[in-house]
Amino acid sequence: MKQISTRLTREDVAHIAALAHVALGEAELALFQEQLSAILDHAAQLQTLDTDAIPPTESVLPLRTVLREDEPGSTLPVEDALANAPVTRGNCFVVPPVR
Amino acid sequence: MSDLYDLTIHEALDALRCGDITSVALTQAMLDRILAVDNTLQAYLTLTPEAALEQAEAADVLRAEGRDAPLLGIPIALKDNISTQGIETTAGSKILEGYVPPFDATIVRKLKAAGAIILGKTNLDEFAMGSSTEHSAFFPTRNPWDVTRVPGGSSGGSAAAVAVGEALAAVGTDTGGSVRQPAALCGVVGVRPTYGRCSRYGLVAFASSLDQAGPLTRDVTDAALMLQVMAGHDPQDGTTWPEPVPDYSVALSPDVRGLRIGIPREYFAEGLQPDVERSVREALQVFVELGAELVDVHLPHTDYALSTYYLVAPAEASANLARFDGVRYGYRAEGHFETIGDLYEQTRGAGFGPEVLRRIMLGAYALSAGYYDAYYLKAQKVRTLIKGDFDAAFTNVDLIAGPTSPVTAFHLGERTADPLQMYLADIFTLSQALAGIPAISLPCGFDADGLPVGLQLAAPALQEARMFHAAFAYEQATKWWMQRPSISK
């Protein structure tokens, strides 16, 4: 297992915020830099365990390939699906340009 | 008869079936109780009094026609991250303020079909992320045993409402302890079922491999009644168990002779409040007096559960909460945006509260290129070890017992500044969730300040009946559950 630093830089936090699509102010970036570093520092204890031969938990259930009967059912009416949207036009959600 | 709001579900059902009371009178008593105490406690986010009274009238009509159902005419509350058709469902977040689901969660549909009456929606930490209900975007809920203290979380509104008689029972959700820990801190019974025992369809998703809904009730009999209705396979949720739900009521026997209860030394470690340890050890002695056997067991990876959980759950949350984008429902940031990316970032940055942002960020980091192996994959491997601890222990014992929470209710504001301190409130409830096994918290005494202490019993997957059996026997022998907070009247 490679050694990783649990100390995040301000740039790291800004990068994570961009990945998560959240706009953060300078104060929040600084606060999360401290708090996330502390949490990751605590989580570093996991690196002390040898897990090379341990499979990851993919599910706690013994279930495999779950399929149900392919029966037609009712779907949500368009007006219900649009009812909670902030801005709509016709049968569409309105958004700024997708670039 | 005592005040109607003080009844258990099974007492109320007896009275309804005899014709001693009506569902309208019962429901009105709950609404009056809410009016009297909820300004102080703030357990509810949304109340639906007119609809509740209409449902109660309909239940009384059915009963007059000779019909019955498992919860016919019983007023309950639902945590506000459970979708209710036509009733606002906020998940305690500004980003979902005003959102009205066009459908019911499967468990809601089942509870309604069983005759339950919905009083309203209860407060929670935003998106069920928290251990005190202080992370609600709207207001904190207070503990009915001491209103300067938290009710626990994230199902704090549900726990407080049941403790004080603002609902006969409530539904919460438990991702890492969010039913059991507030149940302990408010002195009520709380159940986390086996992962996959109840449908997750219609729960506002937090961590999909961990989320489970469960009941909060006054006593064990009520918990069994509620789970009986909620549990079962759902074609809408591919992770529900196909096994039929056993009749839990037949498990409620006071005879636990020969039952083997495992006591993990790891659950009595440093950091455990002395009063909590005393109450829990006294509870274990009660089991001995009842003829059960206490067995030392070892769960060697217990100390790693916190780190494991706080990587797995945020990782899943960062993916699940990607859907809140200001486009299809919920809050949208004000202003003109050049691109849709700007809209996403401004909406999410302003719409999510600090704890949710923290977890989304942590999860995004744990999943990101270059860190996935070291954090997320590593945590999922350690999760296998934690589950293996339980598998090994259950080859030798029927149940595993310990404290639900290391401490009793803490003061508002005491832990909000330091996220790790807040996370430590869940230290005894995380590993069962990671392993997917059921556990119950039940009242087992009080600390020196008169605050309730919770005893936790965990069982192997799908063995809820065994858990109810032991909990019922303990409850019959002790009567802690009959204590009520002094906020009464």
Coordinates of C-alpha atoms in Angstrom, one line a residue:
Chain A
M1 CA 0.0 0.0 0.0
K2 CA 1.5 3.3 -1.0
Q3 CA 1.9 6.0 1.7
I4 CA -0.6 8.8 1.4
S5 CA -0.6 12.1 3.1
T6 CA -3.7 12.8 5.1
R7 CA -2.9 16.5 5.2
L8 CA -5.0 18.2 2.5
T9 CA -3.9 21.4 0.9
R10 CA -6.2 24.3 0.0
E11 CA -5.8 23.2 -3.7
D12 CA -6.8 19.7 -2.8
V13 CA -10.0 20.9 -1.2
A14 CA -10.8 23.2 -4.1
H15 CA -10.3 20.2 -6.5
I16 CA -12.6 18.1 -4.4
A17 CA -15.2 20.9 -4.4
A18 CA -15.0 21.0 -8.2
L19 CA -15.4 17.2 -8.4
A20 CA -18.5 17.4 -6.1
H21 CA -19.9 20.4 -8.0
V22 CA -20.2 22.6 -4.9
A23 CA -19.3 26.3 -4.8
L24 CA -17.4 27.1 -1.6
G25 CA -16.2 30.4 -0.2
E26 CA -12.7 30.9 1.2
A27 CA -13.8 30.4 4.8
E28 CA -15.4 27.1 4.0
L29 CA -12.4 25.9 2.0
A30 CA -10.2 26.7 5.0
L31 CA -12.6 25.0 7.5
F32 CA -12.9 21.9 5.4
Q33 CA -9.2 21.7 4.9
E34 CA -8.8 21.4 8.6
Q35 CA -11.8 19.1 9.3
L36 CA -11.3 16.7 6.4
S37 CA -7.6 16.4 7.2
A38 CA -8.5 15.5 10.8
I39 CA -11.0 12.8 9.6
L40 CA -8.6 11.4 7.1
D41 CA -5.9 11.4 9.7
H42 CA -8.2 9.2 11.9
A43 CA -9.0 7.0 8.9
A44 CA -5.3 6.3 8.4
Q45 CA -5.6 3.6 11.1
L46 CA -7.1 1.4 8.4
Q47 CA -3.7 1.3 6.6
T48 CA -2.3 -0.7 9.6
L49 CA -4.5 -3.7 8.7
D50 CA -3.2 -6.2 6.2
T51 CA -6.1 -6.7 3.8
D52 CA -4.3 -8.0 0.8
A53 CA -6.1 -11.3 0.9
I54 CA -9.5 -9.9 2.0
P55 CA -12.2 -9.3 -0.7
P56 CA -14.1 -6.0 -0.5
T57 CA -17.7 -6.2 0.7
E58 CA -19.8 -5.9 -2.5
S59 CA -23.0 -6.6 -0.6
V60 CA -24.0 -7.8 2.8
L61 CA -26.7 -9.8 1.2
P62 CA -26.3 -13.3 -0.3
L63 CA -28.6 -12.3 -3.1
R64 CA -27.5 -12.7 -6.7
T65 CA -28.9 -11.3 -10.0
V66 CA -32.3 -10.2 -8.9
L67 CA -34.9 -10.1 -11.6
R68 CA -38.6 -9.5 -11.4
E69 CA -41.3 -10.2 -13.9
D70 CA -41.3 -7.7 -16.7
E71 CA -44.8 -6.5 -16.3
P72 CA -46.0 -3.2 -17.7
G73 CA -47.1 -0.8 -14.9
S74 CA -48.3 2.8 -14.7
T75 CA -45.7 5.6 -15.0
L76 CA -45.7 9.0 -13.4
P77 CA -47.8 11.5 -15.4
V78 CA -45.7 14.2 -17.0
E79 CA -47.3 17.0 -15.0
D80 CA -46.6 15.1 -11.8
A81 CA -42.9 14.6 -12.8
L82 CA -42.6 18.4 -13.6
A83 CA -44.6 19.6 -10.5
N84 CA -41.6 20.0 -8.3
A85 CA -39.2 21.6 -10.9
P86 CA -38.0 25.2 -10.2
V87 CA -38.5 26.2 -13.9
T88 CA -40.3 24.4 -16.7
R89 CA -41.5 25.3 -20.2
G90 CA -44.0 22.9 -21.9
N91 CA -43.0 19.4 -21.0
C92 CA -39.3 20.4 -20.3
F93 CA -37.0 21.4 -17.5
V94 CA -35.4 24.8 -18.2
V95 CA -31.6 25.0 -17.6
P96 CA -28.8 27.4 -18.5
P97 CA -26.7 26.5 -21.6
V98 CA -25.0 23.1 -21.4
R99 CA -21.4 23.7 -22.4
Chain B
M1 CA -57.3 4.8 32.0
S2 CA -54.2 7.0 31.7
D3 CA -54.0 9.8 29.2
L4 CA -54.6 8.5 25.7
Y5 CA -51.3 9.9 24.5
D6 CA -49.5 7.7 27.0
L7 CA -50.8 4.4 25.6
T8 CA -48.7 1.9 23.8
I9 CA -50.0 0.7 20.4
H10 CA -51.1 -2.6 21.7
E11 CA -53.0 -0.9 24.6
A12 CA -54.7 1.4 22.2
L13 CA -55.6 -1.4 19.9
D14 CA -57.2 -3.3 22.8
A15 CA -59.2 -0.2 23.7
L16 CA -60.2 0.4 20.1
R17 CA -61.2 -3.2 19.6
C18 CA -63.4 -3.1 22.8
G19 CA -65.0 0.1 21.7
D20 CA -63.7 2.0 24.8
I21 CA -62.1 4.7 22.6
T22 CA -62.3 5.9 19.0
S23 CA -59.5 6.6 16.7
V24 CA -60.8 10.1 16.4
A25 CA -60.5 10.6 20.1
L26 CA -57.0 9.0 20.1
T27 CA -55.8 11.1 17.2
Q28 CA -57.2 14.3 18.7
A29 CA -55.4 13.4 22.0
M30 CA -52.1 13.1 20.1
L31 CA -52.7 16.4 18.3
D32 CA -53.6 18.1 21.6
R33 CA -50.4 16.7 23.0
I34 CA -48.4 18.1 20.1
L35 CA -50.0 21.5 20.6
A36 CA -49.0 21.4 24.3
V37 CA -45.4 20.4 24.0
D38 CA -44.0 20.8 20.4
N39 CA -43.3 24.5 20.7
T40 CA -40.7 23.4 23.2
L41 CA -39.5 20.2 21.7
Q42 CA -39.8 20.9 18.0
A43 CA -40.0 17.3 17.1
Y44 CA -42.2 17.9 14.0
L45 CA -41.3 19.6 10.8
T46 CA -44.8 19.2 9.2
L47 CA -48.1 18.4 10.8
T48 CA -51.1 17.0 8.9
P49 CA -53.9 17.4 11.5
E50 CA -56.9 17.6 9.1
A51 CA -55.8 14.6 7.0
A52 CA -55.1 12.7 10.2
L53 CA -58.5 13.3 11.6
E54 CA -60.1 12.3 8.3
Q55 CA -58.1 9.1 8.3
A56 CA -59.2 8.5 11.9
E57 CA -62.8 9.0 11.0
A58 CA -62.4 6.5 8.2
A59 CA -60.8 4.0 10.5
D60 CA -63.7 4.3 13.0
V61 CA -66.2 3.7 10.2
L62 CA -64.3 0.6 9.2
R63 CA -64.2 -0.7 12.7
A64 CA -67.9 0.0 13.1
E65 CA -68.4 -2.2 10.1
G66 CA -66.6 -5.0 11.9
R67 CA -63.3 -4.6 10.1
D68 CA -59.9 -4.7 11.6
A69 CA -56.2 -4.4 10.6
P70 CA -52.9 -4.6 12.4
L71 CA -52.7 -0.8 13.0
L72 CA -56.2 0.3 12.3
G73 CA -56.7 3.8 13.8
I74 CA -53.2 4.1 15.3
P75 CA -51.6 7.6 14.9
I76 CA -47.9 7.5 14.0
A77 CA -45.2 9.9 12.8
L78 CA -42.7 9.5 9.9
K79 CA -39.2 10.8 9.7
D80 CA -39.1 13.5 7.0
N81 CA -36.7 11.6 4.7
I82 CA -39.5 9.1 3.9
S83 CA -41.5 10.0 0.8
T84 CA -45.2 10.7 1.5
Q85 CA -47.5 11.4 -1.5
G86 CA -48.9 14.9 -1.2
I87 CA -47.0 15.7 2.0
E88 CA -43.9 17.9 1.9
T89 CA -40.7 15.8 2.4
T90 CA -37.6 17.8 3.0
A91 CA -35.1 15.4 4.5
G92 CA -34.3 18.2 6.8
S93 CA -32.6 20.1 4.0
K94 CA -33.1 23.5 2.4
I95 CA -32.4 21.9 -0.9
L96 CA -35.6 19.9 -0.7
E97 CA -37.7 22.6 1.0
G98 CA -41.2 22.6 -0.6
Y99 CA -40.7 19.2 -2.3
V100 CA -43.9 17.2 -2.4
P101 CA -43.4 13.6 -3.5
P102 CA -45.7 12.3 -6.1
F103 CA -45.6 8.8 -4.5
D104 CA -45.5 7.0 -1.2
A105 CA -42.5 5.0 0.0
T106 CA -43.3 1.3 0.1
I107 CA -43.2 1.3 3.9
V108 CA -45.6 4.2 4.0
R109 CA -48.0 2.4 1.6
K110 CA -47.8 -0.7 3.9
L111 CA -48.4 1.3 7.1
K112 CA -51.4 3.0 5.5
A113 CA -52.8 -0.3 4.2
A114 CA -52.5 -1.6 7.8
G115 CA -54.6 1.3 9.0
A116 CA -52.0 3.6 10.5
I117 CA -52.8 7.3 10.6
I118 CA -50.1 9.8 9.7
L119 CA -49.8 12.7 12.1
G120 CA -46.9 14.4 10.3
K121 CA -43.2 14.4 9.5
T122 CA -40.5 14.5 12.1
N123 CA -37.3 16.4 12.3
L124 CA -33.9 15.0 11.5
D125 CA -30.3 15.9 10.8
E126 CA -30.1 17.0 7.2
F127 CA -30.2 13.9 4.9
A128 CA -30.0 11.8 8.1
M129 CA -26.3 12.8 8.5
G130 CA -25.8 13.5 12.2
S131 CA -26.2 12.2 15.7
S132 CA -28.0 15.1 17.4
T133 CA -30.6 16.5 15.1
E134 CA -28.7 19.8 15.3
H135 CA -27.8 19.5 11.6
S136 CA -31.4 20.0 10.6
A137 CA -31.5 22.9 8.3
F138 CA -34.7 24.2 10.0
F139 CA -34.2 23.9 13.8
P140 CA -32.9 21.5 16.4
T141 CA -35.2 19.1 18.3
R142 CA -34.8 19.0 22.1
N143 CA -34.6 16.0 24.4
P144 CA -37.9 15.7 26.4
W145 CA -35.9 14.5 29.5
D146 CA -33.9 17.7 29.5
V147 CA -34.6 20.4 26.9
T148 CA -31.1 21.8 27.1
R149 CA -29.9 18.5 25.6
V150 CA -30.1 16.8 22.2
P151 CA -32.5 13.9 21.4
G152 CA -29.7 12.1 19.5
G153 CA -29.9 11.7 15.8
S154 CA -30.5 11.5 13.1
S155 CA -34.1 10.3 13.9
G156 CA -34.2 12.7 16.8
G157 CA -37.6 14.1 16.0
S158 CA -39.1 10.6 15.8
A159 CA -37.5 9.5 19.1
A160 CA -38.5 12.7 21.0
A161 CA -42.1 12.5 19.6
V162 CA -42.5 8.9 20.8
A163 CA -40.9 9.6 24.2
V164 CA -43.3 12.4 25.1
G165 CA -46.5 11.1 23.6
E166 CA -46.6 13.2 20.4
A167 CA -47.1 9.9 18.4
L168 CA -47.8 6.3 19.5
A169 CA -44.9 5.2 17.3
A170 CA -42.7 6.7 14.7
V171 CA -40.6 5.5 11.8
G172 CA -37.0 6.4 11.5
T173 CA -34.1 5.4 9.3
D174 CA -30.8 3.9 10.5
T175 CA -27.7 4.2 8.3
G176 CA -25.1 4.0 11.1
G177 CA -27.3 4.2 14.3
S178 CA -29.8 6.8 13.5
V179 CA -32.7 4.9 15.0
R180 CA -31.0 3.2 17.8
Q181 CA -28.9 6.1 19.2
P182 CA -31.8 8.6 19.5
A183 CA -34.0 5.8 20.9
A184 CA -31.3 5.3 23.6
L185 CA -31.0 9.0 24.3
C186 CA -34.8 9.5 24.5
G187 CA -35.6 6.3 26.5
V188 CA -37.7 4.5 23.8
V189 CA -37.3 1.3 21.9
G190 CA -35.6 1.5 18.5
V191 CA -35.0 -1.2 15.9
R192 CA -32.6 -1.4 13.0
P193 CA -33.8 -4.4 10.9
T194 CA -31.5 -6.7 8.9
Y195 CA -30.3 -4.8 5.8
G196 CA -32.9 -5.7 3.1
R197 CA -35.7 -6.7 5.5
C198 CA -37.6 -3.4 4.8
S199 CA -37.9 -1.8 1.4
R200 CA -35.8 1.3 0.8
Y201 CA -38.1 2.4 -2.1
G202 CA -39.1 6.0 -1.3
L203 CA -36.5 6.7 1.3
V204 CA -34.4 9.7 0.5
A205 CA -31.1 7.8 -0.2
F206 CA -28.1 8.5 1.9
A207 CA -25.9 5.4 1.8
S208 CA -27.6 2.7 -0.2
S209 CA -25.7 -0.3 1.2
L210 CA -26.5 0.8 4.8
D211 CA -29.9 2.6 4.8
Q212 CA -32.7 0.8 6.6
A213 CA -36.0 2.1 8.0
G214 CA -37.0 0.9 11.5
P215 CA -39.7 1.7 14.1
L216 CA -39.3 3.7 17.3
T217 CA -41.9 2.7 20.0
R218 CA -42.7 2.8 23.7
D219 CA -42.2 -1.0 24.1
V220 CA -40.9 -4.1 22.4
T221 CA -44.4 -5.5 21.6
D222 CA -45.1 -2.3 19.6
A223 CA -41.8 -2.5 17.8
A224 CA -42.6 -6.1 16.7
L225 CA -46.1 -4.9 15.6
M226 CA -44.6 -2.1 13.5
L227 CA -41.9 -4.2 11.9
Q228 CA -44.4 -6.9 11.1
V229 CA -46.2 -4.4 8.9
M230 CA -43.1 -2.7 7.4
A231 CA -41.0 -5.7 6.6
G232 CA -41.1 -7.9 3.5
H233 CA -39.9 -8.3 -0.1
D234 CA -40.6 -5.4 -2.5
P235 CA -40.3 -5.7 -6.3
Q236 CA -39.4 -2.0 -6.3
D237 CA -36.2 -2.7 -4.2
G238 CA -33.9 -5.4 -5.6
T239 CA -32.0 -5.6 -2.3
T240 CA -35.0 -6.8 -0.2
W241 CA -34.9 -10.3 1.1
P242 CA -37.4 -12.7 -0.5
E243 CA -37.8 -14.8 2.7
P244 CA -41.3 -14.5 4.2
V245 CA -41.6 -12.4 7.4
P246 CA -42.1 -14.6 10.4
D247 CA -44.8 -13.9 13.0
Y248 CA -42.9 -11.8 15.5
S249 CA -45.7 -11.9 18.1
V250 CA -45.1 -15.5 18.8
A251 CA -41.5 -14.7 19.8
L252 CA -42.6 -12.4 22.6
S253 CA -42.1 -14.8 25.5
P254 CA -40.5 -14.0 28.9
D255 CA -38.6 -17.4 29.0
V256 CA -35.0 -16.9 28.0
R257 CA -33.5 -19.9 29.9
G258 CA -30.5 -21.2 27.9
L259 CA -30.2 -18.2 25.7
R260 CA -26.5 -17.4 25.1
I261 CA -25.7 -13.7 25.0
G262 CA -22.2 -12.6 23.8
I263 CA -20.5 -9.7 25.6
P264 CA -17.8 -8.2 23.5
R265 CA -15.0 -6.8 25.7
E266 CA -14.5 -4.1 23.0
Y267 CA -17.9 -2.6 23.9
F268 CA -16.7 -1.8 27.5
A269 CA -13.7 0.2 26.6
E270 CA -12.3 3.6 27.4
G271 CA -14.7 6.5 26.8
L272 CA -17.7 4.7 28.1
Q273 CA -19.6 6.9 30.6
P274 CA -19.5 5.2 34.0
D275 CA -23.3 5.4 34.5
V276 CA -23.9 3.9 31.1
E277 CA -21.5 1.0 31.9
R278 CA -23.2 0.4 35.3
S279 CA -26.7 0.4 33.8
V280 CA -25.8 -2.0 31.0
R281 CA -23.9 -4.4 33.3
E282 CA -27.0 -4.4 35.6
A283 CA -29.1 -5.2 32.6
L284 CA -26.9 -8.1 31.7
Q285 CA -27.3 -9.4 35.3
V286 CA -31.1 -9.4 34.8
F287 CA -30.6 -11.7 31.9
V288 CA -28.5 -14.0 34.1
E289 CA -31.3 -14.0 36.7
L290 CA -33.7 -14.9 34.0
G291 CA -31.6 -18.0 33.1
A292 CA -29.6 -16.7 30.1
E293 CA -25.9 -17.3 29.9
L294 CA -23.4 -14.5 29.3
V295 CA -20.4 -15.5 27.1
D296 CA -17.3 -13.4 26.4
V297 CA -16.9 -12.8 22.7
H298 CA -14.2 -10.9 20.8
L299 CA -15.0 -8.5 17.9
P300 CA -11.4 -7.5 17.1
H301 CA -12.1 -5.0 14.4
T302 CA -14.6 -2.9 16.4
D303 CA -12.1 0.0 16.7
Y304 CA -12.0 0.2 12.9
A305 CA -15.7 0.6 12.4
L306 CA -15.7 4.4 12.7
S307 CA -13.1 4.9 10.0
T308 CA -14.7 2.3 7.8
Y309 CA -18.1 3.8 8.1
Y310 CA -17.0 7.4 7.6
L311 CA -15.4 6.4 4.3
V312 CA -18.1 4.0 2.9
A313 CA -21.2 6.1 3.9
P314 CA -19.9 9.5 2.6
A315 CA -18.7 7.8 -0.6
E316 CA -22.2 6.4 -1.2
A317 CA -23.7 9.8 -0.2
S318 CA -21.6 11.7 -2.6
A319 CA -23.0 9.6 -5.4
N320 CA -26.6 9.6 -4.1
L321 CA -26.7 13.3 -3.5
A322 CA -25.5 14.1 -7.1
R323 CA -29.2 14.1 -8.0
F324 CA -29.8 17.4 -6.2
D325 CA -28.9 19.8 -9.0
G326 CA -31.5 22.5 -9.0
V327 CA -33.1 21.2 -12.2
R328 CA -35.9 18.6 -11.5
Y329 CA -37.0 19.4 -8.0
G330 CA -36.0 21.3 -4.9
Y331 CA -34.1 24.5 -4.4
R332 CA -32.4 26.4 -7.3
A333 CA -29.9 29.2 -6.6
E334 CA -31.1 32.6 -7.6
G335 CA -29.4 34.5 -10.4
H336 CA -28.3 34.3 -14.0
F337 CA -25.9 31.4 -14.9
E338 CA -23.7 31.2 -17.9
T339 CA -23.5 27.4 -17.9
I340 CA -25.4 24.6 -16.2
G341 CA -22.2 23.8 -14.3
D342 CA -22.5 27.2 -12.6
L343 CA -26.1 26.4 -11.7
Y344 CA -25.1 23.1 -10.1
E345 CA -22.3 24.5 -8.1
Q346 CA -24.2 27.5 -6.8
T347 CA -27.3 25.5 -6.0
R348 CA -25.5 22.7 -4.2
G349 CA -23.1 25.1 -2.4
A350 CA -25.9 27.1 -1.0
G351 CA -28.6 24.4 -0.7
F352 CA -26.6 21.8 1.4
G353 CA -25.7 22.5 5.0
P354 CA -22.1 22.1 6.4
E355 CA -22.3 18.5 7.5
V356 CA -23.8 17.3 4.2
L357 CA -21.1 19.3 2.3
R358 CA -18.4 17.8 4.5
R359 CA -19.6 14.3 3.8
I360 CA -20.1 14.9 0.0
M361 CA -16.5 16.2 -0.1
L362 CA -15.1 13.4 2.0
G363 CA -16.9 10.8 -0.2
A364 CA -15.9 12.4 -3.5
Y365 CA -12.3 12.4 -2.3
A366 CA -12.4 8.7 -1.2
L367 CA -13.7 7.8 -4.6
S368 CA -11.4 10.0 -6.6
A369 CA -8.7 8.9 -9.0
G370 CA -5.5 8.0 -7.1
Y371 CA -7.3 7.7 -3.7
Y372 CA -10.0 5.0 -4.4
D373 CA -7.7 2.1 -3.4
A374 CA -6.4 3.7 -0.3
Y375 CA -9.7 4.8 1.0
Y376 CA -12.9 3.4 -0.4
L377 CA -11.6 0.0 -1.5
K378 CA -9.6 -0.4 1.8
A379 CA -12.7 0.5 3.8
Q380 CA -14.8 -2.1 2.0
K381 CA -12.2 -4.7 2.7
V382 CA -12.1 -3.8 6.4
R383 CA -15.9 -4.0 6.3
T384 CA -15.5 -7.6 5.3
L385 CA -13.4 -8.1 8.4
I386 CA -16.0 -6.4 10.6
K387 CA -18.7 -8.6 9.2
G388 CA -16.5 -11.7 9.7
D389 CA -16.1 -10.8 13.4
F390 CA -19.9 -11.1 13.8
D391 CA -20.1 -14.3 11.8
A392 CA -17.5 -15.9 14.0
A393 CA -19.1 -14.7 17.3
F394 CA -22.5 -15.9 16.2
T395 CA -21.3 -19.4 15.8
N396 CA -21.1 -19.5 19.6
V397 CA -23.8 -17.1 20.9
D398 CA -27.4 -16.2 20.0
L399 CA -27.2 -12.5 20.6
I400 CA -24.6 -9.8 21.2
A401 CA -25.2 -7.2 23.9
G402 CA -23.7 -3.9 24.9
P403 CA -24.4 -0.2 25.3
T404 CA -26.2 1.6 22.4
S405 CA -24.4 4.8 22.9
P406 CA -21.2 5.5 24.9
V407 CA -22.8 8.5 26.6
T408 CA -26.3 9.8 27.6
A409 CA -27.8 12.8 25.9
F410 CA -25.3 15.7 25.5
H411 CA -26.0 19.4 25.6
L412 CA -27.0 21.3 22.4
G413 CA -23.8 22.8 20.9
E414 CA -21.5 20.5 22.8
R415 CA -20.2 18.6 19.8
T416 CA -21.1 20.7 16.7
A417 CA -17.7 22.3 16.4
D418 CA -15.8 19.1 16.0
P419 CA -17.2 16.6 13.5
L420 CA -15.1 13.7 14.8
Q421 CA -16.5 14.2 18.3
M422 CA -20.0 14.0 16.9
Y423 CA -19.1 10.9 14.9
L424 CA -17.9 9.2 18.1
A425 CA -21.5 9.3 19.4
D426 CA -22.2 6.4 16.9
I427 CA -19.3 4.3 17.9
F428 CA -21.4 1.3 19.1
T429 CA -24.0 1.3 16.3
L430 CA -21.8 1.5 13.2
S431 CA -20.4 -2.1 13.1
Q432 CA -23.9 -3.8 13.0
A433 CA -24.9 -1.5 10.2
L434 CA -21.7 -2.3 8.3
A435 CA -22.4 -6.0 8.8
G436 CA -26.0 -5.7 7.8
I437 CA -27.4 -7.4 10.9
P438 CA -30.4 -6.3 13.0
A439 CA -30.1 -4.6 16.4
I440 CA -32.5 -3.2 18.9
S441 CA -32.0 -0.5 21.6
L442 CA -34.2 -0.6 24.7
P443 CA -34.3 1.5 27.9
C444 CA -32.2 0.0 30.7
G445 CA -31.9 2.7 33.3
F446 CA -30.9 6.3 33.9
D447 CA -27.7 8.2 34.7
A448 CA -27.2 10.5 37.7
D449 CA -28.8 13.4 35.8
G450 CA -32.0 11.3 35.1
L451 CA -31.2 10.8 31.5
P452 CA -32.1 7.4 29.8
V453 CA -29.5 4.7 29.0
G454 CA -30.0 2.3 26.1
L455 CA -29.1 -1.4 26.0
Q456 CA -28.3 -2.8 22.5
L457 CA -29.0 -6.4 21.4
A458 CA -27.8 -7.5 18.0
A459 CA -28.8 -10.7 16.2
P460 CA -27.6 -12.6 13.1
A461 CA -29.2 -11.5 9.8
L462 CA -33.0 -12.1 9.7
Q463 CA -33.1 -13.2 13.3
E464 CA -35.2 -10.2 14.5
A465 CA -37.5 -12.6 16.3
R466 CA -34.7 -13.8 18.6
M467 CA -33.8 -10.2 19.3
F468 CA -37.5 -9.3 20.1
H469 CA -37.7 -12.4 22.4
A470 CA -34.8 -11.3 24.6
A471 CA -35.8 -7.7 24.6
F472 CA -39.3 -8.6 25.6
A473 CA -38.1 -10.8 28.5
Y474 CA -35.9 -8.0 29.8
E475 CA -38.6 -5.4 29.5
Q476 CA -41.1 -7.6 31.4
A477 CA -38.6 -8.1 34.1
T478 CA -37.6 -4.4 34.6
K479 CA -40.3 -1.9 33.5
W480 CA -37.8 0.9 32.7
W481 CA -39.9 1.6 29.6
M482 CA -42.8 2.8 31.8
Q483 CA -40.9 5.9 32.9
R484 CA -42.0 9.1 31.2
P485 CA -40.2 12.4 30.9
S486 CA -41.4 15.1 33.3
I487 CA -42.2 17.5 30.5
S488 CA -45.7 15.8 30.9
K489 CA -48.6 18.3 31.2

